[in-house]
């Protein structure tokens, strides 16, 4: 019910011409925020900055954690029947003149910062042709070129396309951002992390954003 409430609020604010900025908790909130965004703007391009792909579904998840499923649940061609997930039946429409949210096209998302991806997720990324830049790619090309390629890919057909930035704090190296329960070594540096947000904002296409997986109780008092 929380995801549905968030989806409704996000959709409403977008239609009012506002900029939705969502602060979380774990990345499962992306189910609601992304559903609302896609209902209001089906052509939205998504930049998913994360150590993890969050491309699981209940059928393939190794852990069963919902925060590893927001992209998988909404990805076109991956999960057509949501009735098996208590509380998410509304994603299939509820028969009360409410249509289900549009699904996310594999060509409408780019991953940045991946470094801890399940085997099933890696297979799906290859199968669906999802654009994904790992930390290896960032080390090889540099964050500037990675973000240039990301924006070019998402905006090549429509320079005015709205973009949604979904930023998981665990994309950042835990030496800089320890306040999360999903840390993975070898992440973005302080400047790389800032640059990602800066260049997306400067593109003029940023229309919504969320920052997730931040748990202040885990902070060491020095980093986020």
Coordinates of C-alpha atoms in Angstrom, one line a residue:
X1 CA 0.0 0.0 0.0
X2 CA 2.9 2.3 0.7
X3 CA 4.2 1.9 -2.9
X4 CA 0.8 2.6 -4.3
X5 CA 0.4 5.7 -2.2
X6 CA 3.8 7.0 -3.3
X7 CA 3.0 6.3 -6.9
X8 CA -0.2 8.3 -6.6
X9 CA 1.6 11.3 -5.0
X10 CA 4.4 11.2 -7.5
X11 CA 2.1 11.1 -10.5
X12 CA -0.1 13.9 -9.0
X13 CA 2.9 16.2 -8.4
X14 CA 4.3 15.6 -11.9
X15 CA 0.9 16.5 -13.4
X16 CA 1.0 19.7 -11.3
X17 CA 4.3 20.6 -12.9
X18 CA 6.3 19.9 -9.8
X19 CA 9.7 18.2 -9.4
X20 CA 9.4 15.0 -7.4
X21 CA 12.4 14.5 -5.0
X22 CA 12.0 11.2 -3.1
X23 CA 14.2 10.4 -0.1
X24 CA 14.4 6.8 1.1
X25 CA 14.8 4.1 2.9
X26 CA 15.6 1.0 0.9
X27 CA 15.3 0.9 -2.8
X28 CA 12.0 -0.9 -2.8
X29 CA 10.4 2.6 -2.7
X30 CA 11.5 2.7 -6.4
X31 CA 8.5 0.5 -7.2
X32 CA 6.2 3.3 -6.2
X33 CA 8.2 6.3 -7.5
X34 CA 9.0 4.7 -10.8
X35 CA 5.4 3.5 -11.3
X36 CA 4.1 7.0 -10.7
X37 CA 6.7 8.6 -13.0
X38 CA 5.8 6.2 -15.8
X39 CA 2.1 6.8 -15.5
X40 CA 2.7 10.6 -15.8
X41 CA 5.5 10.4 -18.3
X42 CA 5.8 7.0 -20.1
X43 CA 8.7 8.2 -22.2
X44 CA 11.0 8.9 -19.1
X45 CA 14.6 7.8 -19.3
X46 CA 16.0 6.3 -16.1
X47 CA 19.6 6.6 -14.8
X48 CA 20.0 4.0 -12.1
X49 CA 23.1 4.7 -10.0
X50 CA 23.7 1.7 -7.9
X51 CA 26.1 -1.1 -6.9
X52 CA 23.3 -3.5 -7.6
X53 CA 21.0 -4.0 -10.6
X54 CA 17.7 -4.4 -8.6
X55 CA 16.5 -6.5 -11.5
X56 CA 15.3 -9.5 -9.6
X57 CA 11.7 -10.8 -9.4
X58 CA 10.3 -13.1 -6.7
X59 CA 10.9 -16.1 -9.0
X60 CA 14.6 -15.5 -9.5
X61 CA 15.8 -13.6 -6.4
X62 CA 18.5 -15.3 -4.4
X63 CA 17.7 -13.3 -1.3
X64 CA 14.0 -12.5 -1.5
X65 CA 14.7 -8.9 -0.6
X66 CA 12.2 -6.5 -2.2
X67 CA 14.8 -3.8 -2.4
X68 CA 16.5 -5.9 -5.1
X69 CA 13.4 -6.0 -7.3
X70 CA 12.1 -2.5 -8.2
X71 CA 13.5 -2.6 -11.8
X72 CA 12.6 -6.2 -12.4
X73 CA 9.0 -5.8 -11.2
X74 CA 8.4 -2.9 -13.6
X75 CA 10.6 -4.0 -16.5
X76 CA 8.7 -4.8 -19.7
X77 CA 8.6 -8.5 -20.5
X78 CA 9.8 -9.7 -17.1
X79 CA 6.8 -9.9 -14.8
X80 CA 3.3 -9.6 -16.3
X81 CA 1.3 -11.0 -13.4
X82 CA 1.7 -9.0 -10.1
X83 CA -1.1 -10.8 -8.3
X84 CA 1.5 -13.1 -6.7
X85 CA 3.0 -10.2 -4.7
X86 CA 0.7 -9.1 -1.8
X87 CA 0.2 -5.4 -1.9
X88 CA 1.3 -5.0 -5.5
X89 CA -1.8 -6.2 -7.2
X90 CA -2.6 -2.6 -8.2
X91 CA 0.3 -2.8 -10.7
X92 CA -1.9 -4.9 -12.9
X93 CA -4.9 -2.6 -12.6
X94 CA -7.6 -3.0 -10.0
X95 CA -10.8 -3.0 -12.1
X96 CA -11.8 0.4 -10.7
X97 CA -11.0 2.4 -13.8
X98 CA -7.3 2.4 -12.8
X99 CA -5.0 1.3 -15.5
X100 CA -1.7 -0.4 -14.7
X101 CA 1.4 1.8 -15.0
X102 CA 3.3 1.5 -18.3
X103 CA 6.2 -0.9 -18.1
X104 CA 9.8 0.3 -18.3
X105 CA 11.4 -0.5 -21.7
X106 CA 14.9 -2.1 -21.5
X107 CA 16.1 0.7 -23.8
X108 CA 14.9 3.4 -21.4
X109 CA 17.3 2.7 -18.5
X110 CA 21.1 2.9 -18.0
X111 CA 22.9 1.5 -15.0
X112 CA 25.9 3.3 -13.6
X113 CA 28.3 1.9 -11.0
X114 CA 27.3 -1.8 -11.0
X115 CA 29.7 -4.1 -9.1
X116 CA 27.5 -6.7 -7.2
X117 CA 25.1 -8.3 -9.7
X118 CA 23.4 -11.7 -9.3
X119 CA 24.0 -14.3 -12.0
X120 CA 20.3 -14.2 -13.1
X121 CA 20.4 -10.4 -13.4
X122 CA 23.6 -10.5 -15.5
X123 CA 21.8 -12.9 -17.9
X124 CA 18.8 -10.6 -18.2
X125 CA 20.9 -7.5 -18.8
X126 CA 22.6 -9.4 -21.7
X127 CA 19.3 -10.9 -23.0
X128 CA 17.4 -7.6 -23.0
X129 CA 20.3 -5.5 -24.2
X130 CA 20.2 -3.2 -21.2
X131 CA 22.9 -0.5 -21.2
X132 CA 25.0 -1.0 -18.1
X133 CA 28.2 0.6 -17.0
X134 CA 30.1 -1.2 -14.2
X135 CA 32.8 0.2 -11.9
X136 CA 35.3 -1.5 -14.3
X137 CA 33.9 0.7 -17.1
X138 CA 34.2 3.8 -15.0
X139 CA 37.8 2.9 -14.1
X140 CA 38.5 2.3 -17.8
X141 CA 36.8 5.3 -19.4
X142 CA 36.5 7.8 -16.6
X143 CA 33.2 9.0 -15.1
X144 CA 33.0 12.0 -17.5
X145 CA 32.9 9.8 -20.6
X146 CA 30.6 7.3 -18.9
X147 CA 28.0 10.0 -18.1
X148 CA 28.4 11.6 -21.6
X149 CA 27.6 8.2 -23.1
X150 CA 24.7 7.7 -20.7
X151 CA 23.1 11.0 -21.6
X152 CA 23.7 10.5 -25.3
X153 CA 22.1 7.1 -25.2
X154 CA 19.0 8.2 -23.4
X155 CA 18.5 11.6 -25.2
X156 CA 19.6 10.6 -28.8
X157 CA 16.1 10.3 -30.1
X158 CA 14.5 13.1 -28.1
X159 CA 16.7 15.8 -26.5
X160 CA 13.8 17.0 -24.5
X161 CA 13.1 13.6 -23.0
X162 CA 12.5 13.8 -19.2
X163 CA 15.1 11.9 -17.1
X164 CA 14.7 10.3 -13.7
X165 CA 17.8 9.9 -11.5
X166 CA 17.5 7.0 -9.0
X167 CA 20.6 7.3 -6.8
X168 CA 21.4 4.5 -4.3
X169 CA 24.0 5.7 -1.8
X170 CA 25.7 2.3 -1.9
X171 CA 26.9 3.3 -5.4
X172 CA 29.4 5.4 -3.5
X173 CA 32.4 3.7 -1.9
X174 CA 31.8 2.9 1.8
X175 CA 34.8 4.9 2.8
X176 CA 32.9 7.9 1.7
X177 CA 29.4 6.8 2.4
X178 CA 29.2 4.2 5.2
X179 CA 25.6 5.0 6.3
X180 CA 23.9 2.2 4.4
X181 CA 23.2 -1.4 5.1
X182 CA 24.2 -2.6 1.6
X183 CA 27.8 -1.5 1.3
X184 CA 30.1 -2.9 -1.4
X185 CA 33.7 -2.0 -1.6
X186 CA 35.2 -0.4 -4.8
X187 CA 32.5 2.3 -5.4
X188 CA 32.4 5.8 -6.7
X189 CA 34.8 8.4 -5.2
X190 CA 33.5 11.6 -3.5
X191 CA 34.0 13.6 -6.7
X192 CA 32.7 10.9 -9.1
X193 CA 29.5 10.7 -7.0
X194 CA 29.0 14.4 -7.1
X195 CA 29.8 14.6 -10.8
X196 CA 27.1 12.1 -11.7
X197 CA 24.4 14.3 -10.1
X198 CA 26.0 17.5 -11.5
X199 CA 26.1 16.5 -15.1
X200 CA 22.6 15.1 -15.1
X201 CA 21.3 18.3 -13.6
X202 CA 23.2 20.4 -16.2
X203 CA 21.7 18.4 -19.0
X204 CA 18.5 20.3 -18.4
X205 CA 16.5 17.1 -18.8
X206 CA 16.4 16.0 -15.1
X207 CA 12.7 15.9 -14.2
X208 CA 12.7 13.7 -11.0
X209 CA 15.1 12.2 -8.6
X210 CA 15.4 9.9 -5.6
X211 CA 18.1 9.2 -3.0
X212 CA 17.8 5.8 -1.3
X213 CA 19.4 3.3 1.1
X214 CA 20.6 6.0 3.4
X215 CA 20.6 4.9 7.1
X216 CA 22.0 7.7 9.3
X217 CA 22.3 5.3 12.3
X218 CA 25.1 3.6 10.5
X219 CA 27.2 6.7 9.9
X220 CA 30.7 6.9 11.3
X221 CA 30.2 10.6 11.8
X222 CA 32.6 11.4 8.9
X223 CA 30.7 10.4 5.8
X224 CA 27.1 10.2 4.6

